[in-house]
Coordinates of C-alpha atoms and ligand atoms in Angstrom, one line a residue:
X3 CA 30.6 -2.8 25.8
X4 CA 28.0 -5.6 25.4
X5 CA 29.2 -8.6 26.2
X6 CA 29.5 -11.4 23.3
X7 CA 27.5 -14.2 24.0
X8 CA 28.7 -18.0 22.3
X9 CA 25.7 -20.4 22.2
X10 CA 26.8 -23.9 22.6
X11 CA 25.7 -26.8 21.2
X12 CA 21.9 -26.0 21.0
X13 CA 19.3 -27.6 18.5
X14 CA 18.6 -24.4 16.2
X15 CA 15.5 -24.9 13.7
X16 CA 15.4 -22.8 11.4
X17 CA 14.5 -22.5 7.4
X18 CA 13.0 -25.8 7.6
X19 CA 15.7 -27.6 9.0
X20 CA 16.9 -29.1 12.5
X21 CA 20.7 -29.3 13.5
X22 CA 22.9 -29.1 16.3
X23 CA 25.8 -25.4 16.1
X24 CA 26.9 -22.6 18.2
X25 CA 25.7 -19.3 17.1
X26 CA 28.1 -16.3 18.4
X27 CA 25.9 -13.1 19.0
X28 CA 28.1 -9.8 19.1
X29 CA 26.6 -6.5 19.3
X30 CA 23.5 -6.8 18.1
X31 CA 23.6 -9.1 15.5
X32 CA 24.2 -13.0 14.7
X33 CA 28.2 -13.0 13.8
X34 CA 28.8 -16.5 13.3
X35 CA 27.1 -19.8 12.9
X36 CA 28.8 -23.1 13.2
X37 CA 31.8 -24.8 15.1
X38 CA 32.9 -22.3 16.9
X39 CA 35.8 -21.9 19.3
X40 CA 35.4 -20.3 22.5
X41 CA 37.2 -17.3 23.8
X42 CA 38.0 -16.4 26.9
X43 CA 36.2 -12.9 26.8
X44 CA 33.0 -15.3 25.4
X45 CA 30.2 -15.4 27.8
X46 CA 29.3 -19.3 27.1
X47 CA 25.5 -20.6 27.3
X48 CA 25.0 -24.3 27.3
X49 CA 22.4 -24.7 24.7
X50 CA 23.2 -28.7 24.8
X51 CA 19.5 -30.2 24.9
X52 CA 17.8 -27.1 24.3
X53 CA 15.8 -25.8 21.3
X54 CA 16.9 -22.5 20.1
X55 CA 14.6 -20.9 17.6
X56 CA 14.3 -17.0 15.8
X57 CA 12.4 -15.0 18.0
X58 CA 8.6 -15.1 17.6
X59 CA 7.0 -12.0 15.5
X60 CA 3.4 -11.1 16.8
X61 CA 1.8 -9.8 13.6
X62 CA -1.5 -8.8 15.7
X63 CA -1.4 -7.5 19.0
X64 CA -3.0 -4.5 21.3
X65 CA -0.7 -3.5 24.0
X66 CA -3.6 -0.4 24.5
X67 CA -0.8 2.0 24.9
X68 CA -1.8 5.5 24.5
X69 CA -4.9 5.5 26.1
X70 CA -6.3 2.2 27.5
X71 CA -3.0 2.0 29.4
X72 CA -5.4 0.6 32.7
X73 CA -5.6 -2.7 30.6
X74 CA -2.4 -2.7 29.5
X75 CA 1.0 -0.6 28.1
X76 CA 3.8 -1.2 25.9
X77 CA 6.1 -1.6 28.5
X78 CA 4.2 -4.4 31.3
X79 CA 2.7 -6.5 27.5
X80 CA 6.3 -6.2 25.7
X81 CA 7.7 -7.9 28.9
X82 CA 5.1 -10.8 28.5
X83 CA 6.0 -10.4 24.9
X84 CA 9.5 -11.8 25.3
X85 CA 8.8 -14.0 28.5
X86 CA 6.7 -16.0 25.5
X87 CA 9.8 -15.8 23.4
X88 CA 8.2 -13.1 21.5
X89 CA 10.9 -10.6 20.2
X90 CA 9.0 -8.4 17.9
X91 CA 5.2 -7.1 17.5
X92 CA 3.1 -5.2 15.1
X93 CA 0.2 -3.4 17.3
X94 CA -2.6 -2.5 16.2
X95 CA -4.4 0.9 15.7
X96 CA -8.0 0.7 18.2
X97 CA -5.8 2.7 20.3
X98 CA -7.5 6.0 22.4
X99 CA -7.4 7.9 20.1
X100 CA -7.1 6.0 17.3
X101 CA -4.0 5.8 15.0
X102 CA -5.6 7.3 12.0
X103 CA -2.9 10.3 11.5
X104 CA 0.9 9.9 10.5
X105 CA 1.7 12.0 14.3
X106 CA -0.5 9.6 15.9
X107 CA 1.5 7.0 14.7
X108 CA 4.8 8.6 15.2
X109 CA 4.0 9.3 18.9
X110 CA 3.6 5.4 19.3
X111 CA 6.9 4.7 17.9
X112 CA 7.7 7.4 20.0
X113 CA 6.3 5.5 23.1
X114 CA 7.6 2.2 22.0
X115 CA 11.0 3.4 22.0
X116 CA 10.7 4.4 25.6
X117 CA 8.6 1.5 27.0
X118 CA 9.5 -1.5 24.9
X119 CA 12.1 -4.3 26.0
X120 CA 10.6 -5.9 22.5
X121 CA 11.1 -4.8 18.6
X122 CA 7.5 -2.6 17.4
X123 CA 5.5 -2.0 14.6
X124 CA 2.7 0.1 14.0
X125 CA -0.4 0.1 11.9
X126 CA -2.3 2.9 10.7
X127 CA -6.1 2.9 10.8
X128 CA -8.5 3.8 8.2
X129 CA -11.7 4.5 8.8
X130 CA -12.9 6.3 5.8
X131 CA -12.4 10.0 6.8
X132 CA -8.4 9.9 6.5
X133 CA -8.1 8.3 2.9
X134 CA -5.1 11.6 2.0
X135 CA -3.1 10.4 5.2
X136 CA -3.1 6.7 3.9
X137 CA -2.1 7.4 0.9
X138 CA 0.4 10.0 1.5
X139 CA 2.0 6.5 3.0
X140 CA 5.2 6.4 4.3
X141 CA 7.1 3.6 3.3
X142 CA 8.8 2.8 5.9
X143 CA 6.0 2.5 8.0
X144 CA 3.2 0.0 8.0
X145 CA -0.6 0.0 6.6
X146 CA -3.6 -1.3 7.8
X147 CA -7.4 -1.2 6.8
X148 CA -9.2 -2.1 9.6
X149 CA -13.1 -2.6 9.8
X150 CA -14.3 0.3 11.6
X151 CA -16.9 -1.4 13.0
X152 CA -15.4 -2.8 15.4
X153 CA -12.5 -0.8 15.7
X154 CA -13.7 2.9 15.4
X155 CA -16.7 2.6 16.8
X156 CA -19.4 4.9 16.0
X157 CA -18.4 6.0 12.1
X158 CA -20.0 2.7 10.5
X159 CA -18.6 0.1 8.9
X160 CA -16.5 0.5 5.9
X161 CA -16.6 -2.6 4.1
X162 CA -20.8 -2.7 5.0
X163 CA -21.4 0.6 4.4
X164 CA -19.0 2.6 2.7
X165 CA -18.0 0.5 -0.5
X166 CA -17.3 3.9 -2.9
X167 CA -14.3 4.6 0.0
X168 CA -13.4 0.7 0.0
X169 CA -12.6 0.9 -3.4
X170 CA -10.7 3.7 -3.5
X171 CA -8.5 2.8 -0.4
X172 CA -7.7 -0.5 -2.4
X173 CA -7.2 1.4 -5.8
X174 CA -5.0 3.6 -3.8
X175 CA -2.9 1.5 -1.8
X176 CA 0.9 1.1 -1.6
X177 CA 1.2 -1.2 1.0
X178 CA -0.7 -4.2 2.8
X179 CA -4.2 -4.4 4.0
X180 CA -4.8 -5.7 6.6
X181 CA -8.3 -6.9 7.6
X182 CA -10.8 -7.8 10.7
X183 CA -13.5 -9.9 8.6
X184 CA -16.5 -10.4 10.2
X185 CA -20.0 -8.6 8.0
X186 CA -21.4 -6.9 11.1
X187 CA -25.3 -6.4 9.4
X188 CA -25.0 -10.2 9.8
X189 CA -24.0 -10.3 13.2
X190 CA -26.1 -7.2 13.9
X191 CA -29.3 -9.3 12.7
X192 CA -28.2 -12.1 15.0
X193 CA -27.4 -9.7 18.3
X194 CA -30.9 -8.9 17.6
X195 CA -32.7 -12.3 17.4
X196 CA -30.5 -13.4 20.5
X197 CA -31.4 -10.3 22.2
X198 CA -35.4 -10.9 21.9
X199 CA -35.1 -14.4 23.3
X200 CA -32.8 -14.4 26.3
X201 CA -32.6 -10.2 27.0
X202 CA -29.1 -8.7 28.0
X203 CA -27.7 -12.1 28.9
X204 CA -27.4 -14.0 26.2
X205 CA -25.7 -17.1 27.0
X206 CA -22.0 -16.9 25.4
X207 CA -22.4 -20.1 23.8
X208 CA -24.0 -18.4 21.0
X209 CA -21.5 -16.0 20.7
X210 CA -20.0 -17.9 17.9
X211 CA -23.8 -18.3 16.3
X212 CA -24.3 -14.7 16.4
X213 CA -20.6 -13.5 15.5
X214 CA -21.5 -16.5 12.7
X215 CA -19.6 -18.4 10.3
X216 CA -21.4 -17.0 7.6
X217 CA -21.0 -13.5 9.2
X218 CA -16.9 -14.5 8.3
X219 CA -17.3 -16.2 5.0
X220 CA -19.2 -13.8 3.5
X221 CA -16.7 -10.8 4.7
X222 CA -14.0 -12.4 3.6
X223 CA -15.1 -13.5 -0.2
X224 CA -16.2 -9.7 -0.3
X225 CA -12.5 -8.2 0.8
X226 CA -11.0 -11.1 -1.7
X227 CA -13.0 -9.5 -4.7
X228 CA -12.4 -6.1 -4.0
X229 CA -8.5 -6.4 -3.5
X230 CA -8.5 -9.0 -7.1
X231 CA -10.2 -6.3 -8.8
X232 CA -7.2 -4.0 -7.6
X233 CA -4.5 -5.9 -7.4
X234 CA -4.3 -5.3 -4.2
X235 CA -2.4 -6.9 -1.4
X236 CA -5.0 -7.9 1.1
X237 CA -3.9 -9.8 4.2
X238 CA -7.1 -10.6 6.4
X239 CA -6.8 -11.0 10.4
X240 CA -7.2 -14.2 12.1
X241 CA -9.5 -16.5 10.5
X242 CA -11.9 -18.5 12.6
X243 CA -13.7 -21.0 9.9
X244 CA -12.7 -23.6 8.2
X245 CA -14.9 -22.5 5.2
X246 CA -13.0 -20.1 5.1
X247 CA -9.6 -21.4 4.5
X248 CA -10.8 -22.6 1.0
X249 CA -10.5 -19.1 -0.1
X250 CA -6.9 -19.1 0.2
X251 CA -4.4 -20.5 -2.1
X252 CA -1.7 -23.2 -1.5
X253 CA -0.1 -23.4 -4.7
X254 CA 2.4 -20.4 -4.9
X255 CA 5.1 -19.1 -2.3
X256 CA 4.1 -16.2 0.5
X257 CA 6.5 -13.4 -1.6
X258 CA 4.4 -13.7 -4.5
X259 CA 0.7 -13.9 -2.9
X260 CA -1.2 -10.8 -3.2
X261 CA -4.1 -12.5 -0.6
X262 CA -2.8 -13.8 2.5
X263 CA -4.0 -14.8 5.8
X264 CA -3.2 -15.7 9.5
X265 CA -4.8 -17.8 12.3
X266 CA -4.5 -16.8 16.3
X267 CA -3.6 -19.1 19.0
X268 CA -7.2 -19.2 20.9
X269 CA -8.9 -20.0 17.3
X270 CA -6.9 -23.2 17.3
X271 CA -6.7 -23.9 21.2
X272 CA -10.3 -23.4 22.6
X273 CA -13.3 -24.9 20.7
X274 CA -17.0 -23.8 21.7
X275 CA -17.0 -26.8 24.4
X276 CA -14.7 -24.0 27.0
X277 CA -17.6 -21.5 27.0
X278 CA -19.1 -23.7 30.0
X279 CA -15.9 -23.5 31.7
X280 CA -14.6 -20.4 30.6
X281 CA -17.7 -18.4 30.0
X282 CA -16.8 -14.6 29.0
X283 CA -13.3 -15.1 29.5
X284 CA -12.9 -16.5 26.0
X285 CA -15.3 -14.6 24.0
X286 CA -13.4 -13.3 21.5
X287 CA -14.4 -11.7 17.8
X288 CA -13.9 -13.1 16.1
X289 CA -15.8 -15.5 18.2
X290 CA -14.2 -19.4 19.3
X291 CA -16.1 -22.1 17.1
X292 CA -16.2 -25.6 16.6
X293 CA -13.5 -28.4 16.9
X294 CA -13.9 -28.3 12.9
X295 CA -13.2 -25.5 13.1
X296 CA -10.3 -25.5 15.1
X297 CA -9.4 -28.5 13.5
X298 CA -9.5 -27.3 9.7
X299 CA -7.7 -23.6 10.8
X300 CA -4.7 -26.1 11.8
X301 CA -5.0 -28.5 8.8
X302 CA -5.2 -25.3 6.8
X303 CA -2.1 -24.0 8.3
X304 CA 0.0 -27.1 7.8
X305 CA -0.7 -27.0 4.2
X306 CA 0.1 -23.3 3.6
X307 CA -3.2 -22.0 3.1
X308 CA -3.0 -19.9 6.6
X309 CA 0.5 -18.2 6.1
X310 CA 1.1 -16.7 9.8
X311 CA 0.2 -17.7 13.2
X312 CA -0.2 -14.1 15.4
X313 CA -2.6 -14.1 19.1
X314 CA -4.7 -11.1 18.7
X315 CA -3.5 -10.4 22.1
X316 CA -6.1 -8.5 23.4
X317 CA -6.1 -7.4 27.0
X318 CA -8.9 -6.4 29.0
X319 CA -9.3 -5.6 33.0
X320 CA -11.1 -8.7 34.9
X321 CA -13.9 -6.7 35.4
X322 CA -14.8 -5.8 32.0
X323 CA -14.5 -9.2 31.1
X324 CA -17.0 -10.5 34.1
X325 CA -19.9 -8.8 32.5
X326 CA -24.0 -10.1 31.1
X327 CA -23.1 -11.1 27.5
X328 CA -23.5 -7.4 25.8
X329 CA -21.4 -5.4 28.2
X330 CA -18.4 -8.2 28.6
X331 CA -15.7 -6.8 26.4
X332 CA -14.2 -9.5 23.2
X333 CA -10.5 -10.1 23.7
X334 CA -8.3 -11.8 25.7
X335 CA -4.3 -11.5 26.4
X336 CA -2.1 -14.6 24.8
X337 CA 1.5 -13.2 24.0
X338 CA 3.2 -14.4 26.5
X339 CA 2.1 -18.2 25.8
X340 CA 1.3 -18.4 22.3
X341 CA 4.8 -20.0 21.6
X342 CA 4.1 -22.4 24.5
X343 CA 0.6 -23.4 23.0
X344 CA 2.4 -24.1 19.8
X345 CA 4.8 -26.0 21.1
X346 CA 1.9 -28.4 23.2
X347 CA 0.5 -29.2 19.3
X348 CA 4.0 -30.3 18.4
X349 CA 4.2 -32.0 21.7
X350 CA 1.0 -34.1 20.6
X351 CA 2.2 -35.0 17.0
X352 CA 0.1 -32.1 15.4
X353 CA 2.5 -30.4 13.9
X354 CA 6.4 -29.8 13.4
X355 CA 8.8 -27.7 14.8
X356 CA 10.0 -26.6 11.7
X357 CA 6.1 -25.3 10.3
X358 CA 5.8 -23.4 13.8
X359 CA 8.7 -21.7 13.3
X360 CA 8.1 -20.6 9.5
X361 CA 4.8 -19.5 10.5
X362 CA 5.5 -17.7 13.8
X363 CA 9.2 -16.3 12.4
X364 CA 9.7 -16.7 8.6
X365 CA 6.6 -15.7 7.3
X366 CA 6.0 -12.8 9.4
X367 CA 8.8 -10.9 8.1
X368 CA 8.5 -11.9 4.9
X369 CA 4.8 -10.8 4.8
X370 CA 5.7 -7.1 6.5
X371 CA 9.1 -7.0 4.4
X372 CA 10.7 -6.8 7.7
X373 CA 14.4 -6.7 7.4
X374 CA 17.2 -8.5 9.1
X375 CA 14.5 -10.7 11.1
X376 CA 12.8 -13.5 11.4
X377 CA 15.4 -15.7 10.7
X378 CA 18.7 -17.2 12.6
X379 CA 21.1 -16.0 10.3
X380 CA 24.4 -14.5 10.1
X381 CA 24.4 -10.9 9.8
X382 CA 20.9 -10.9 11.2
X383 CA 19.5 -8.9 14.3
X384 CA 20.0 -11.7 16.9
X385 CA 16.4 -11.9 18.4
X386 CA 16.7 -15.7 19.9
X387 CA 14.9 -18.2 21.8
X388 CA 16.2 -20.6 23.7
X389 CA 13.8 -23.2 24.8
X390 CA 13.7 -25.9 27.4
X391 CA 11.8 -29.1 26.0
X392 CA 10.7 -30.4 28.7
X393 CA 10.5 -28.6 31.5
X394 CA 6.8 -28.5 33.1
X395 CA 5.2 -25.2 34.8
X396 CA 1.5 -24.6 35.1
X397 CA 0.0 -20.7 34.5
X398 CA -1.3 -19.3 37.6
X399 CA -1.3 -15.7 38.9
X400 CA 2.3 -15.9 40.0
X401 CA 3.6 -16.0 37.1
X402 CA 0.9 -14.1 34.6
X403 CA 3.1 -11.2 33.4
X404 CA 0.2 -9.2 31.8
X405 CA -1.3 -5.9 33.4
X406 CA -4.2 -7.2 33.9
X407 CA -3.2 -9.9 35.7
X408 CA -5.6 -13.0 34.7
X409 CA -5.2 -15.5 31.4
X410 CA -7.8 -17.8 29.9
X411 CA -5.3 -19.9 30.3
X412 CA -4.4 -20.3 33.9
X413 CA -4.3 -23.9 35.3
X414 CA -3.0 -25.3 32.0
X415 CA 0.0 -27.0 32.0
X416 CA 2.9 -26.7 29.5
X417 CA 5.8 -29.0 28.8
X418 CA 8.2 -26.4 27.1
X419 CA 9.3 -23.5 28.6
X420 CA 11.5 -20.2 27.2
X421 CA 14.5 -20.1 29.3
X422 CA 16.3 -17.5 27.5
X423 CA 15.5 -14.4 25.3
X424 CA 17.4 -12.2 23.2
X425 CA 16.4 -9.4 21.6
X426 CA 18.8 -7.3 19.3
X427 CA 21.9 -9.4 20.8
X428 CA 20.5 -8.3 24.2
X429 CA 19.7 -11.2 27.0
X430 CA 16.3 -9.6 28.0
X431 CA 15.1 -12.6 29.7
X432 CA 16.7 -15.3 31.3
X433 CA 15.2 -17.9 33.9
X434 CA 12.9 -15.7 35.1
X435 CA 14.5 -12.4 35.4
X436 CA 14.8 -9.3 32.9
X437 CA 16.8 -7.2 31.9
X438 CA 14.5 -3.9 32.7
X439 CA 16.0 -1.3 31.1
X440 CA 16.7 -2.4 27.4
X441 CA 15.0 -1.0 25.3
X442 CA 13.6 -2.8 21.5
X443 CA 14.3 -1.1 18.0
X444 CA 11.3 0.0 15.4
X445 CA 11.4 -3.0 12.9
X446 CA 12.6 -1.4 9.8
X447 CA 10.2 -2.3 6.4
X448 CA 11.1 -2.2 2.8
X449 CA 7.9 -1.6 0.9
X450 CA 8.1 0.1 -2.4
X451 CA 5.6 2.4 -3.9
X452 CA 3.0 0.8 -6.2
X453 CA 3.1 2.6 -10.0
Ligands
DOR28 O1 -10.2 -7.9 16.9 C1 -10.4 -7.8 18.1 C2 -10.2 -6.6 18.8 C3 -9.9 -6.9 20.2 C4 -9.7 -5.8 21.2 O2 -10.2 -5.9 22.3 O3 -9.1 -4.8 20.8 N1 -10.8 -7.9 20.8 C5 -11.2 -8.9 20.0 O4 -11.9 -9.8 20.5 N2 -11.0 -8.9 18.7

């Protein structure tokens, strides 16, 4: 028997609101919320002071698991995962070998239920060759378009080359897809121009002027066109501009929007003054701009343009990071402290506790029709954060839970840190310690066919 847990007295935020209540967690769901009497067979946790918020859904991240398991695996990133407060993820399909076939995808399930302490998702890729498997969809699993130019390297890039298959993958789709934006025959032109000047080491300042901001608006106003035409639902992958972000609208709830869009942690954190300091470390693609950037992705966020915030958690070994400008691999891991950046912004005034949460634990599920998550309500899967406010700690090495073992981030100090996570009623983390073997659930979807 699992033991039922009473939650006492914590700050929950939740559906835009702050308040104090207990929240009673039996088996694996939220029972009650409210005044609640303890019992003696209660195991009581003294949420007086703390924050307790719905556990963070990672629309975008690449635990590498099959295949690329020496940068990472589903097991050592799903423990970061809910170290971060992060109780559910949707991984992505630039997997060895790619997810690009229903078994593929199964298997990963397969390995998520084995490996995982966290909730999974899994999108399928499409590069073009496998338009019957897309659309002989499963509903109740997930859908992705992904560029193949960056992710299936070597087959050419759809959206660049391939628009005949582009339209029929949007003409054909039942579900959501979901986008990497960036027009590579612009950043190809670029890689080039750099190239001739400076050789193999480019300085990674330029990154962002090669992987340019036209390179994303131009991307992006394409993918927009194409999925109007089709009435398609198009949901494109961390934006990097603030040019971009008039393409999205404001006016009209997340349910109803056909286009949506997300922004990752680093986009909003770094700005292109950490390449000194950080060099390689933080070239990402898309790459780190400006603080305009940064500051107009944030701006765009608070005023429901930008529907989800997700990291792009993308590990890599040191030494594939620590490499002359072509060679050093884009990516960086950030699951396990993309609640804590958050929290830093609303630690400075930038923004509320209450927008955090809809767009790191609402919105998610609403934009994957995930069920019974998301939110901290009764009857729901109880995946819950509770959050210590003020409690300083500084990333280092000792406690960087990732395989590989390093973080763009180390030597920053938070102010807010997780103290205690549960994940389907399960406390998988508390103060430090896990609880190994439990094991997430696949997040159930409720997508229904398109006529
Ligand atoms: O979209 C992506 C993919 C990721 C990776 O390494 O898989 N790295 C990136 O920088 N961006």
């Amino acid at each position: 028997m699992k033991p039922t847990y009473l939650i006492q007295q914590a700050t929950l935020v939740n559906e835009g609101k702050t308040f104090v209540a207990d929240v009673l967690i039996e088996n694996e769901k939220i029972q009650k919320i409210g005044s609640i009497p303890a019992q003696e067979d209660y195991l009581l946790i003294d949420g007086k002071g703390k924050v307790l918020l719905p556990g963070v859904i990672d629309g975008q991240v690449h635990f590498r698991d099959p295949g690329l398991t020496h940068k990472a695996d589903i097991h050592s990133e799903s423990k970061a995962a809910v170290a971060g407060g992060v109780t559910s993820f949707i991984d992505m399909p630039n997997t060895r070998p790619n997810t690009l076939t229903m078994e593929l995808l199964e298997e990963k399930y397969q390995i998520a239920s084995q490996k995982s302490v966290a909730n999974y998702g899994f999108l399928l890729g499409i590069n073009g060759e496998n338009l019957e498997e897309a659309i002989t969809w499963d509903t109740r699993k997930l859908l992705a378009l992904t560029d193949d130019g960056l992710y299936f390297s070597g087959k050419g890039n759809i959206l660049a080359d391939r628009p005949d298959m582009l339209e029929k993958i949007f003409a054909a789709n039942k579900g959501i897809l979901a986008i990497h934006s960036e027009k590579e025959e612009i950043v190809e032109k670029n890689e080039e121009a750099y190239r001739e000047k400076y050789g193999d080491d480019v300085p990674v300042k330029f990154h962002p002027l090669i992987r340019s901001e036209q390179a994303c608006y131009e991307a992006t106003e394409r993918a927009i066109a194409l999925a109007k035409k089709h009435d398609a639902k198009l949901h494109i992958l961390h934006l990097s501009t603030a040019k971009e972000t008039s393409l999205f609208r404001n006016d009209i709830p997340l349910k109803d929007k056909k286009i949506t869009t997300e922004v990752s942690v680093h986009h909003l954190w770094f700005t292109d003054a950490d390449y000194e300091e950080k060099g390689t470390l933080i070239k990402w693609n898309p790459a780190i701009k400006t603080q305009k950037d940064a500051d107009g992705l944030l701006q765009a966020l608070i005023d429901d343009r930008i529907d989800l915030i997700t990291t792009d958690h993308a590990p890599h070994a040191l030494e594939e990071k620590l490499k002359p400008y072509f060679q050093s691999m884009s990516g960086a891991p950030l699951v396990q402290h993309s609640l804590a950046c958050m929290l830093e912004f609303f630690k400075r005034g930038k923004i509320s506790l209450e927008k955090i949460v809809e767009k790191m634990c609402h919105n998610p599920a609403i934009l994957y029709k995930i069920k019974e998550r998301g939110y901290i309500r009764e009857g729901y899967f109880a995946d819950l954060v509770l959050v210590n406010m003020d409690s300083p700690w500084t990333v280092s090495k000792e406690n960087i839970l990732y395989k590989c073992g390093w973080s763009p981030l180390e030597g920053t100090q938070f102010q807010t840190q997780v103290e205690k996570t549960f994940v389907n009623g399960n406390l998988v983390f508390d103060q430090g310690d896990f609880q190994e073997d439990s094991r997430g659930k696949a997040l159930e979807v409720e997508w229904e066919n398109k006529e």
